[in-house]
Coordinates of C-alpha atoms in Angstrom, one line a residue:
X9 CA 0.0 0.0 0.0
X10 CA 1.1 3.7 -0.4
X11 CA 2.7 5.3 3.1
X12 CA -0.3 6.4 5.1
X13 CA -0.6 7.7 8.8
X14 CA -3.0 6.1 11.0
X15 CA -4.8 9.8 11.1
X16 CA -4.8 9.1 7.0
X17 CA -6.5 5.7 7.4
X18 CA -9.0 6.6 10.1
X19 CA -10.4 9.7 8.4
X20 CA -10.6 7.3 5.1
X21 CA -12.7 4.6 6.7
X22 CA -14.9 6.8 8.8
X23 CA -12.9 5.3 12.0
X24 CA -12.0 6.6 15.7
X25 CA -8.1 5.7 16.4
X26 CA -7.7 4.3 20.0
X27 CA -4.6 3.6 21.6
X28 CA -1.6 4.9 18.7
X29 CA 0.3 7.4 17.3
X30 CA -1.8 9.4 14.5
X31 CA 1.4 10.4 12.7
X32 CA 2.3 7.2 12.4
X33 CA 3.0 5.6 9.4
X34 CA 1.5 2.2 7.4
X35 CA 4.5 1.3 4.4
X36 CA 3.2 -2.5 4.8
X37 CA -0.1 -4.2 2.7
X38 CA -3.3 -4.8 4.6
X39 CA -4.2 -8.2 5.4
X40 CA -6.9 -10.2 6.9
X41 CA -4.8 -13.0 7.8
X42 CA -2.4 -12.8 10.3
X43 CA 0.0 -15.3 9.3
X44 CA 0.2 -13.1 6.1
X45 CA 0.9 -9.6 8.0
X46 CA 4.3 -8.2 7.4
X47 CA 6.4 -5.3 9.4
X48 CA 4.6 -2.0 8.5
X49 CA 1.7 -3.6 7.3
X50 CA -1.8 -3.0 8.9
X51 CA -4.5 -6.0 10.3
X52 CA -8.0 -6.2 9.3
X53 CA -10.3 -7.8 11.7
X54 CA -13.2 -9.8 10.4
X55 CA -15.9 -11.2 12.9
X56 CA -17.2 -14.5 12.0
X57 CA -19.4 -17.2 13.2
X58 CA -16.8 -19.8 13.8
X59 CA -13.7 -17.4 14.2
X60 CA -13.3 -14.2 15.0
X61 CA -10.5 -12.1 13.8
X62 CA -10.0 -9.8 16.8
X63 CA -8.3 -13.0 18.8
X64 CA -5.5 -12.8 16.4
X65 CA -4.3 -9.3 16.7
X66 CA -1.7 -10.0 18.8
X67 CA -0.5 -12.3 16.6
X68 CA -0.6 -10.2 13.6
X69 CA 1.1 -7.0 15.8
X70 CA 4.0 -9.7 16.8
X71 CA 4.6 -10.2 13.1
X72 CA 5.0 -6.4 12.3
X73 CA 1.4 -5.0 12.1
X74 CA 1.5 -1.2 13.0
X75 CA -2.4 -0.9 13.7
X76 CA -5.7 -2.8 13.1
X77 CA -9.1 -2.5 11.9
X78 CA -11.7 -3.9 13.7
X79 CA -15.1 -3.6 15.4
X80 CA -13.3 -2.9 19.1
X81 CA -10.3 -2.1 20.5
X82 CA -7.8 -4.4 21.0
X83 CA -4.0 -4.8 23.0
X84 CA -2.3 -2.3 19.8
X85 CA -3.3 0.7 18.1
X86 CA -6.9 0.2 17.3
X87 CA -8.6 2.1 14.4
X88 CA -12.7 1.7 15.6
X89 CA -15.0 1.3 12.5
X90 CA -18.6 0.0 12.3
X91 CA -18.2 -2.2 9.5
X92 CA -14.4 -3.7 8.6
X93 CA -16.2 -5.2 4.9
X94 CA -17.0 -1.8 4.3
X95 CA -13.8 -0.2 6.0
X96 CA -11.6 -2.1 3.5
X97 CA -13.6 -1.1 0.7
X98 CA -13.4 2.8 1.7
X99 CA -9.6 2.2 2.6
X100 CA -9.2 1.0 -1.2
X101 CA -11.5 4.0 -2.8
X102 CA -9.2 6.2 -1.1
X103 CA -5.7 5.1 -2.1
X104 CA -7.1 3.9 -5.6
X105 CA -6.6 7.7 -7.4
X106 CA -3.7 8.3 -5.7
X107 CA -1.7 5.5 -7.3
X108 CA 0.2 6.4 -10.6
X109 CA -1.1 3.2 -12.7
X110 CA -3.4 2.2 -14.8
X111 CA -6.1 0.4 -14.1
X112 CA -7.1 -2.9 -16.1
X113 CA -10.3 -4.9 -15.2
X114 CA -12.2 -8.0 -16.7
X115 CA -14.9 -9.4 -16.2
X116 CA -17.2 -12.1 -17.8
X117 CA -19.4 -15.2 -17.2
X118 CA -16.3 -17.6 -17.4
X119 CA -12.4 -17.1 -18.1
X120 CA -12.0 -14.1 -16.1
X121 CA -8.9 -15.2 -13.9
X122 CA -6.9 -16.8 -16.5
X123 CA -7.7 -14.0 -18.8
X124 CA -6.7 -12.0 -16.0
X125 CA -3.6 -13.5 -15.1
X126 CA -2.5 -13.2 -18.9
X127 CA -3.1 -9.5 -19.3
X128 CA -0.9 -9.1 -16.2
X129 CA 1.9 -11.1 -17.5
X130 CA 1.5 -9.3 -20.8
X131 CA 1.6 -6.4 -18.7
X132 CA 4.4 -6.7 -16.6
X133 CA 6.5 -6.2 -19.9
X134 CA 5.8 -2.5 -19.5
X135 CA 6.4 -2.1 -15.6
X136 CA 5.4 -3.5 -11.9
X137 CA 2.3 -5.1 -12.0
X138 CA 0.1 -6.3 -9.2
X139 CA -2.7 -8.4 -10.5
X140 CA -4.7 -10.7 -7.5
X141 CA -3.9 -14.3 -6.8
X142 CA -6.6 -17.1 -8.1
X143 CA -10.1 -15.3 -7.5
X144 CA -9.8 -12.7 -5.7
X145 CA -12.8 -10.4 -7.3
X146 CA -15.4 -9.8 -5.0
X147 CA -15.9 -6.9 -2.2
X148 CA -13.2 -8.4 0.0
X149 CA -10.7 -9.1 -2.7
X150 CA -11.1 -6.3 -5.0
X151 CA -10.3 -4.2 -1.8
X152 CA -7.7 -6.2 -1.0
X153 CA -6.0 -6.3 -3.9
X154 CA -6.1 -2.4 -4.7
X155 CA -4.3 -2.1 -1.0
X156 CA -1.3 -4.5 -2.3
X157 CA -0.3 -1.8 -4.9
X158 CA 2.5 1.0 -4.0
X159 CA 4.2 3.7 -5.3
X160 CA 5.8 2.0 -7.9
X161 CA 2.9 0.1 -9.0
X162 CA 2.5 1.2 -13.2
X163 CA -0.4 -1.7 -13.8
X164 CA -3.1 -3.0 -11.9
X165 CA -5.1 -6.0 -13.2
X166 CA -8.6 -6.7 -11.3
X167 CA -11.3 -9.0 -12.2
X168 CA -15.3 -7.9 -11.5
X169 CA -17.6 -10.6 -10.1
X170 CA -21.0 -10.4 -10.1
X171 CA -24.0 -12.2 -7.9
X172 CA -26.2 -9.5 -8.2
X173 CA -27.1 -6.6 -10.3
X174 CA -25.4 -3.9 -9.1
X175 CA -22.1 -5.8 -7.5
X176 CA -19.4 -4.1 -10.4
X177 CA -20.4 -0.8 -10.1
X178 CA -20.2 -1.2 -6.5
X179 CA -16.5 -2.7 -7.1
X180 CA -15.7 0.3 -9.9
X181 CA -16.6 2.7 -7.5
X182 CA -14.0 1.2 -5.2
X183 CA -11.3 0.7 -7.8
X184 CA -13.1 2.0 -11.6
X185 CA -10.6 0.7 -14.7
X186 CA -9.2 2.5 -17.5
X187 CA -9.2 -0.4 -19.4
X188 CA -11.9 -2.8 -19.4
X189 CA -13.0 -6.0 -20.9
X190 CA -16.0 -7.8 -21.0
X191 CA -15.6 -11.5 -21.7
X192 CA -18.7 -13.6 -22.4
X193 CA -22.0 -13.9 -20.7
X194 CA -22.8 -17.1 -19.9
X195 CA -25.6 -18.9 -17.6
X196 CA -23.1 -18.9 -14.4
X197 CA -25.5 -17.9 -11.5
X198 CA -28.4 -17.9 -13.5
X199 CA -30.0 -18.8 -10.7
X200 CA -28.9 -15.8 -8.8
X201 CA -29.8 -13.4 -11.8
X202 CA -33.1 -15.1 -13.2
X203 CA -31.8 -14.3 -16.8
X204 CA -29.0 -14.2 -19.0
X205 CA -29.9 -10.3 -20.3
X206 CA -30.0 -9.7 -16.7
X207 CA -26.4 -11.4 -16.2
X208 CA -25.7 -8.8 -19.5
X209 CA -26.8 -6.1 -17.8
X210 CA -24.6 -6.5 -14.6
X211 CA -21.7 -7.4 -16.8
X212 CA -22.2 -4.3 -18.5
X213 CA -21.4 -2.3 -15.3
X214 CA -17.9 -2.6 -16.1
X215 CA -17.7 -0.9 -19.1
X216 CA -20.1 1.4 -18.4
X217 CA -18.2 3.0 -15.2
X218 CA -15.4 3.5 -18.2
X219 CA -14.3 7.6 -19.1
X220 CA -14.8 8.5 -22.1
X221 CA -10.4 8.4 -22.4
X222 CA -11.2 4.7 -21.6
X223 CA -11.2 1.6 -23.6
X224 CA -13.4 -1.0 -23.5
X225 CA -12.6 -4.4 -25.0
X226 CA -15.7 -6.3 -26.4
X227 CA -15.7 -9.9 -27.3
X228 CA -17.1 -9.8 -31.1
X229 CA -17.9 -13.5 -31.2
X230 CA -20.4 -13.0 -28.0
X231 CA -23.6 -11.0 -29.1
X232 CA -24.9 -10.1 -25.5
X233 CA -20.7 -8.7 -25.2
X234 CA -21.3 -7.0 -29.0
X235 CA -24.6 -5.1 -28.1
X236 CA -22.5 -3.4 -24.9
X237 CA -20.7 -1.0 -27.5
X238 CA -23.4 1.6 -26.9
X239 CA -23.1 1.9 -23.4
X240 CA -20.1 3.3 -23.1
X241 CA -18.5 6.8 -23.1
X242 CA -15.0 4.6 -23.8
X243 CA -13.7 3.7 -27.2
X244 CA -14.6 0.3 -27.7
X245 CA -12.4 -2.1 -29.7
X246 CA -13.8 -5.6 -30.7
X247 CA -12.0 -9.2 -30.3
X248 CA -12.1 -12.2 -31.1
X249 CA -12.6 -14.5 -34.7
X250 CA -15.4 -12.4 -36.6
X251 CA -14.4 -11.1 -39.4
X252 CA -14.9 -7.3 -37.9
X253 CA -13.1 -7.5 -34.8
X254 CA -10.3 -5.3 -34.6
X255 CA -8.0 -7.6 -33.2
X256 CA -8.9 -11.1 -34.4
X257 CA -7.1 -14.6 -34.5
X258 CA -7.6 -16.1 -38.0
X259 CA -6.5 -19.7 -39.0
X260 CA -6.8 -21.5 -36.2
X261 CA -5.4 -25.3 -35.5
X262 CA -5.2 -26.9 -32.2
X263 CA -1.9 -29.3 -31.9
X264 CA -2.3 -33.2 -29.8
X265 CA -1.5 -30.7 -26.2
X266 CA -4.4 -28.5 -27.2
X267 CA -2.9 -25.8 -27.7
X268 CA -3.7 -23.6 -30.5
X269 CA -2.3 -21.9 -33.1
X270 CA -3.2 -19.2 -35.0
X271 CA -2.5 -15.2 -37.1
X272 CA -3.1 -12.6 -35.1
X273 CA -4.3 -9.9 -36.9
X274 CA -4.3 -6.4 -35.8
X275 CA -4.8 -3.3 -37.6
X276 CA -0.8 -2.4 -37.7
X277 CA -0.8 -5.9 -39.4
X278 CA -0.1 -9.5 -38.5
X279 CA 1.8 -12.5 -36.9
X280 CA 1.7 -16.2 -36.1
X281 CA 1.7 -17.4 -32.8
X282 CA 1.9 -20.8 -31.3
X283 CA 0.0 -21.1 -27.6
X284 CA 2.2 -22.8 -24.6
X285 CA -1.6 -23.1 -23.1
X286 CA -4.3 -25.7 -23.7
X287 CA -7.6 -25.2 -24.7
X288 CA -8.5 -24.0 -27.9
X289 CA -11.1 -20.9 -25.9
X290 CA -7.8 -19.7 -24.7
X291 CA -7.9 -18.5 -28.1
X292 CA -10.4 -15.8 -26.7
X293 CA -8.3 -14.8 -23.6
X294 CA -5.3 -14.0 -25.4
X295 CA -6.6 -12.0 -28.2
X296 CA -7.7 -10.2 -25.2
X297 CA -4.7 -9.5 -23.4
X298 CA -3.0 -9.0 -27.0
X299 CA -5.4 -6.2 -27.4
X300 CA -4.5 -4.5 -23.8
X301 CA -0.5 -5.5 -24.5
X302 CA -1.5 -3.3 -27.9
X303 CA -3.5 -0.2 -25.9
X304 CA -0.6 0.1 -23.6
X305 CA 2.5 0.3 -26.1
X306 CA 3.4 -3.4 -27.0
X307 CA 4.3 -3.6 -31.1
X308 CA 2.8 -6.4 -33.2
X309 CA 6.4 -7.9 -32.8
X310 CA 6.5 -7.4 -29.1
X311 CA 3.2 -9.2 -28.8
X312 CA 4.2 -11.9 -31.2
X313 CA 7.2 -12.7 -29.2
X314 CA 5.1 -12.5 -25.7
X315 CA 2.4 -14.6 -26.4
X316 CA 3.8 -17.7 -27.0
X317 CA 5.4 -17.3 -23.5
X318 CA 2.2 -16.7 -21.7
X319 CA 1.6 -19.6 -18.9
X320 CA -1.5 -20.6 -16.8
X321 CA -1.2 -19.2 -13.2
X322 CA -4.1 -19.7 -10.8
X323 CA -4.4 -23.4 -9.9
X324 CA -6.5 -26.0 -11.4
X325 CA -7.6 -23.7 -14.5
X326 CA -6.7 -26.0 -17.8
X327 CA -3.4 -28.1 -15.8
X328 CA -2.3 -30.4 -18.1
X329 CA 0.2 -33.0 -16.7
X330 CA 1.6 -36.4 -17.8
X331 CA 1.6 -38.8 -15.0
X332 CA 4.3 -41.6 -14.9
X333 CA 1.4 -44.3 -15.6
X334 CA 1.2 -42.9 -19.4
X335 CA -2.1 -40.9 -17.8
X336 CA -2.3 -37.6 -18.9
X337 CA -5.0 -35.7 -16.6
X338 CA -6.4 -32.0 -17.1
X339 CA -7.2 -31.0 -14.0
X340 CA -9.7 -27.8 -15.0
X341 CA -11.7 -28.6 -11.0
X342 CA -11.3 -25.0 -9.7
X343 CA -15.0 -24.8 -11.1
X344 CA -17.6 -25.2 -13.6
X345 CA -20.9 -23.4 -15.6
X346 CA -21.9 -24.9 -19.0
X347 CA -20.1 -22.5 -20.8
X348 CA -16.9 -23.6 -19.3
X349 CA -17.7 -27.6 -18.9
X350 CA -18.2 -27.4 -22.7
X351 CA -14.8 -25.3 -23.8
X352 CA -13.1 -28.4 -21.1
X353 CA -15.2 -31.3 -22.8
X354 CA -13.8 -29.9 -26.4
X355 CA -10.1 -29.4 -25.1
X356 CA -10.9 -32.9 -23.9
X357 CA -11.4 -33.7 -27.5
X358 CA -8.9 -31.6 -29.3
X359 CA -6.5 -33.3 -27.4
X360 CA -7.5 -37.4 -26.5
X361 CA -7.5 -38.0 -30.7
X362 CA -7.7 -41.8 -30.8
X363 CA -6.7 -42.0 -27.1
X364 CA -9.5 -42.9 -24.7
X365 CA -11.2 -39.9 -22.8
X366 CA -12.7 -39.6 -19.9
X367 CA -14.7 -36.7 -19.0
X368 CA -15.0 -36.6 -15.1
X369 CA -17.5 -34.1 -14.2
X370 CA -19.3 -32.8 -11.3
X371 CA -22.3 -30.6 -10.7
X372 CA -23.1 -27.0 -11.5
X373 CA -23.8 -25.0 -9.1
X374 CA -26.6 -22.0 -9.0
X375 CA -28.2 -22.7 -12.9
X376 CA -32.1 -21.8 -10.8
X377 CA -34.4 -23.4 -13.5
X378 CA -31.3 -24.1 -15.8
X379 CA -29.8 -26.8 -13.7
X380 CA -30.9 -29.9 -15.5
X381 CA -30.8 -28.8 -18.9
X382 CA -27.3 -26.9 -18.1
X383 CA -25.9 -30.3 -17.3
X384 CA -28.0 -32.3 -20.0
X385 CA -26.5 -30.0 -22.6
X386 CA -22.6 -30.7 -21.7
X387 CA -23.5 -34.3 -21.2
X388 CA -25.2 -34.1 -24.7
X389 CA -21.7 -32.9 -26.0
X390 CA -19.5 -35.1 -24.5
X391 CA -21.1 -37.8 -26.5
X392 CA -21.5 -35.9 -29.9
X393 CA -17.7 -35.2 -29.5
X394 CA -17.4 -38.9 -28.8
X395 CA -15.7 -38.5 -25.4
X396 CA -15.5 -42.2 -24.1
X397 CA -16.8 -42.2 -20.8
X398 CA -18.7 -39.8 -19.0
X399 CA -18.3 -40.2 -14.8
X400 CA -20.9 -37.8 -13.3
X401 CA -19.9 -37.7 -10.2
X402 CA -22.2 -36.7 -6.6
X403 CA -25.8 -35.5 -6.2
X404 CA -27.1 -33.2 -8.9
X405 CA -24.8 -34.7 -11.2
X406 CA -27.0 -37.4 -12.8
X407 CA -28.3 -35.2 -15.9
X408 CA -24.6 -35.0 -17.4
X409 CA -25.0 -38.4 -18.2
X410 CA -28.6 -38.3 -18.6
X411 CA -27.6 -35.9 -21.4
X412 CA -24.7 -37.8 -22.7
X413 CA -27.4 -41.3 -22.9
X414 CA -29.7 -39.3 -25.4
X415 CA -27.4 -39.1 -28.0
X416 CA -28.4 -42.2 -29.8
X417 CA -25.6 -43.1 -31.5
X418 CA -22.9 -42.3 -28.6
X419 CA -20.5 -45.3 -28.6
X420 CA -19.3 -44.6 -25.2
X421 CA -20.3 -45.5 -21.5
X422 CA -22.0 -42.9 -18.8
X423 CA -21.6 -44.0 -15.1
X424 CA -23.4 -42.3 -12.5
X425 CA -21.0 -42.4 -9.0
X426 CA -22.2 -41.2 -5.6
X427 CA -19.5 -38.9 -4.5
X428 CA -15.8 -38.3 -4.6
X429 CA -14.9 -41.4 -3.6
X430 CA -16.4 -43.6 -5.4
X431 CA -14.9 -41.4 -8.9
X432 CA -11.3 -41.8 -7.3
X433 CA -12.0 -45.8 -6.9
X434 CA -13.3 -46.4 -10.4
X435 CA -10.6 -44.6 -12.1
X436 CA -8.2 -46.4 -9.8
X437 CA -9.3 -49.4 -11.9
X438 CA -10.0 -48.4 -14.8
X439 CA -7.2 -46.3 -15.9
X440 CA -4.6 -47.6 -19.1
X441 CA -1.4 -46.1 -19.9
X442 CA -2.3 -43.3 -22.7
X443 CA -5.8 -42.6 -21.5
X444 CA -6.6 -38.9 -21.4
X445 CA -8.8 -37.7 -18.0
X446 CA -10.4 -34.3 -17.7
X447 CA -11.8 -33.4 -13.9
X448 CA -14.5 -30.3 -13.6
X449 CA -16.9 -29.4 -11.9
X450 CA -18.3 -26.6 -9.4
X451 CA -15.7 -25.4 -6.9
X452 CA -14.0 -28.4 -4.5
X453 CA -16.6 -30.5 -6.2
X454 CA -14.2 -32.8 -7.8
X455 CA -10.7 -31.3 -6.1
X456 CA -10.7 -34.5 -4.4
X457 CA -10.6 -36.6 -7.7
X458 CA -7.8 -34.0 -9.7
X459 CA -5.9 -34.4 -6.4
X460 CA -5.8 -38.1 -6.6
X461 CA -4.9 -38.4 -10.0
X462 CA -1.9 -35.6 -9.5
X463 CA -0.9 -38.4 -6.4
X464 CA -1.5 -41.2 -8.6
X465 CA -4.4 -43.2 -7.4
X466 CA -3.7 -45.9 -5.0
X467 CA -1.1 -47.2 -7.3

């Protein structure tokens, strides 16, 4: 975070200071964790039904915390708020315009933290960058994240998650981009949203808290994405493979890995590039750090020289590994809606060829009234892409192979398995050297089943 006094913090988050020093200074991050606090840092205390966060002050002032945050005072210098959610939040709208760098944000139904951990390796080319860890997008990690930048941060990367109509302009008023791109919208939390033009609408947000020196980054291949242009101030600059978009991937193959290749095409001209990641959709998330790398300064021979260098960072997002069995498992658990199962099930494809596959899927969390025909629909695919087994795997699960069964002339087997378990014990004797395995589902759904398979079974 950028050097603040206590007197600094408390006027920002509507506070009382109790018990310190108001010219004293905070050079460290803000953290909520006390195992994470470092010397000149400041501690956040969260109340919580199980824990609360006020017992571990002490801990977090032994490790170098100059004050906390928290509902009461504690044994340090105690800034007193009524609300520490909403403290963190006010902390990070105030240091936000005081940071010299530029603020990139993403959002989308699905893709947004690998997209997001591309743009910020794109990024870093150009200077520091602080981008979050894994999925750190909501009122608590937005925050956070903003308060992890410093005075030499040039490039922030945030992504914008939504439950609700109204939750990313709650988050761009915290910490609004300059940049801005809008993914995909998808059926993820249908169920919270009641629609998918109401899921548009709240994606929207982002691109409509742009200025009008902004740029917002629209995915051409995703009408719902396309239709945003008018609502915003920003210029807007299209991606993706339609023959319009301003920065577009043309000729596209996908090698045995799944990783795609393809000419990128910009309007200074064009370049191949070969993909280190799998999935042929990460087709989508690069031409979308490409067009950021582009808005920011990189050359067309910068970004053809970057790209193929770009790596998957936050875990189990599109992990493929070889195990010493001949197995090769792509552990895609961290979790699942049927945009994303499907763009799994076709890497799945792309890259089993006349191996055996195995799609090992879980259930899909908050679809409302689209939960069965959300899973019937990937199941459906699996089995038109002729994926060879299908293991749905817990309660809820059943209609993925429901789906897969009503394809008539699917050659392959659906099995139905009662939990986690069971998946790990059927695959323990199933497996054969050169199979291919993908694991999804909704978060820690299947973690227990990619887990195993990374430890190799009980073999």
């Amino acid at each position: 975070m950028i050097a603040l006094t206590l007197a600094d913090i408390a006027r920002a988050v509507e506070g009382t200071l109790v018990g310190g020093d108001p010219e004293t200074r905070v050079t460290g991050p803000v953290e909520h964790d006390s195992r994470k606090v470092v010397p000149g840092g400041l501690f956040i205390a969260f109340p919580g039904e199980k824990v609360d966060g006020h017992e571990f002050a002490p801990a977090a002032v032994e490790r170098g915390a100059v004050a906390v945050i928290g509902l009461r005072p504690v044994d340090a210098p105690t800034i007193v708020v009524d609300d520490p959610l909403r403290a963190i939040g006010l902390l990070a709208t105030f240091v936000a315009p005081r940071l010299d760098a530029t603020i990139v944000g993403v959002t989308g139904s699905s893709g947004k933290t690998t997209t997001k951990d591309l743009i910020a390796q794109v990024v870093a080319e150009l200077g520091p960058t602080i981008a979050p860890a894994g999925s750190l997008n909501n009122e608590l990690g937005h925050p956070s994240t903003v308060l992890r930048a410093d005075e030499d941060t040039r490039f922030l990367v945030l992504e914008y998650s939504a439950r609700h109509i109204g939750d990313i302009d709650y988050l761009c008023r915290i910490a609004g981009p300059r940049i801005a791109a809008v993914l995909n919208v998808g059926t993820s939390h249908i169920g919270e949203f009641g629609s998918q033009d109401n899921i548009a609408t709240a994606k929207a947000e982002l691109v409509e808290a742009l200025p009008d020196t902004g740029l917002a980054i629209l995915n051409a291949d995703d009408p719902r994405v396309r239709a945003m242009a008018p609502r915003t101030r920003a210029r807007v600059l299209l991606v993706g493979e339609a023959a319009d978009a301003d920065v577009r991937a043309e000729a596209v193959t996908v090698d045995d890995r799944g990783r795609a290749a393809f000419t990128l095409v910009t309007p200074e001209g064009s370049t191949p590039v070969a993909l280190g990641v799998s999935g042929r959709h990460q087709v989508g998330n690069v031409l979308v750090a490409a067009a950021v790398g582009r808005e920011l300064g990189l050359s067309l021979a910068q970004l053809g020289d970057i790209l193929p260098r770009l790596r998957l960072v936050s875990a189990r997002r599109m992990d493929v590994f070889d195990r010493r069995d001949g197995v090769t498992v792509i552990d895609d658990s961290y979790n699942a809606n049927p945009a994303s199962m499907s763009a799994a099930v076709r890497a799945l494809a792309d890259m089993s060829g006349k191996r055996r596959s195995w799609a090992v899927l879980g259930y899909m969390a908050e679809l409302g009234a689209e939960e069965v025909p959300g899973h019937e629909s990937v199941g459906r695919l699996a089995a038109e892409l002729g994926v060879d087994r299908l293991v749905a795997v817990g309660d809820g699960a059943g209609p993925l192979a429901d789906g897969a069964e009503k394809v008539a002339d699917w050659a392959g087997e659906a099995v139905r398995v009662t939990d986690q378990e069971a998946a790990i014990a059927l695959l323990d004797g199933a497996l054969s050297p050169g199979d291919v395995v993908l694991v999804k589902g909704s978060r820690y759904r299947t973690w227990q089943v990619a887990d195993a398979l990374r430890e190799g079974l009980s073999a």
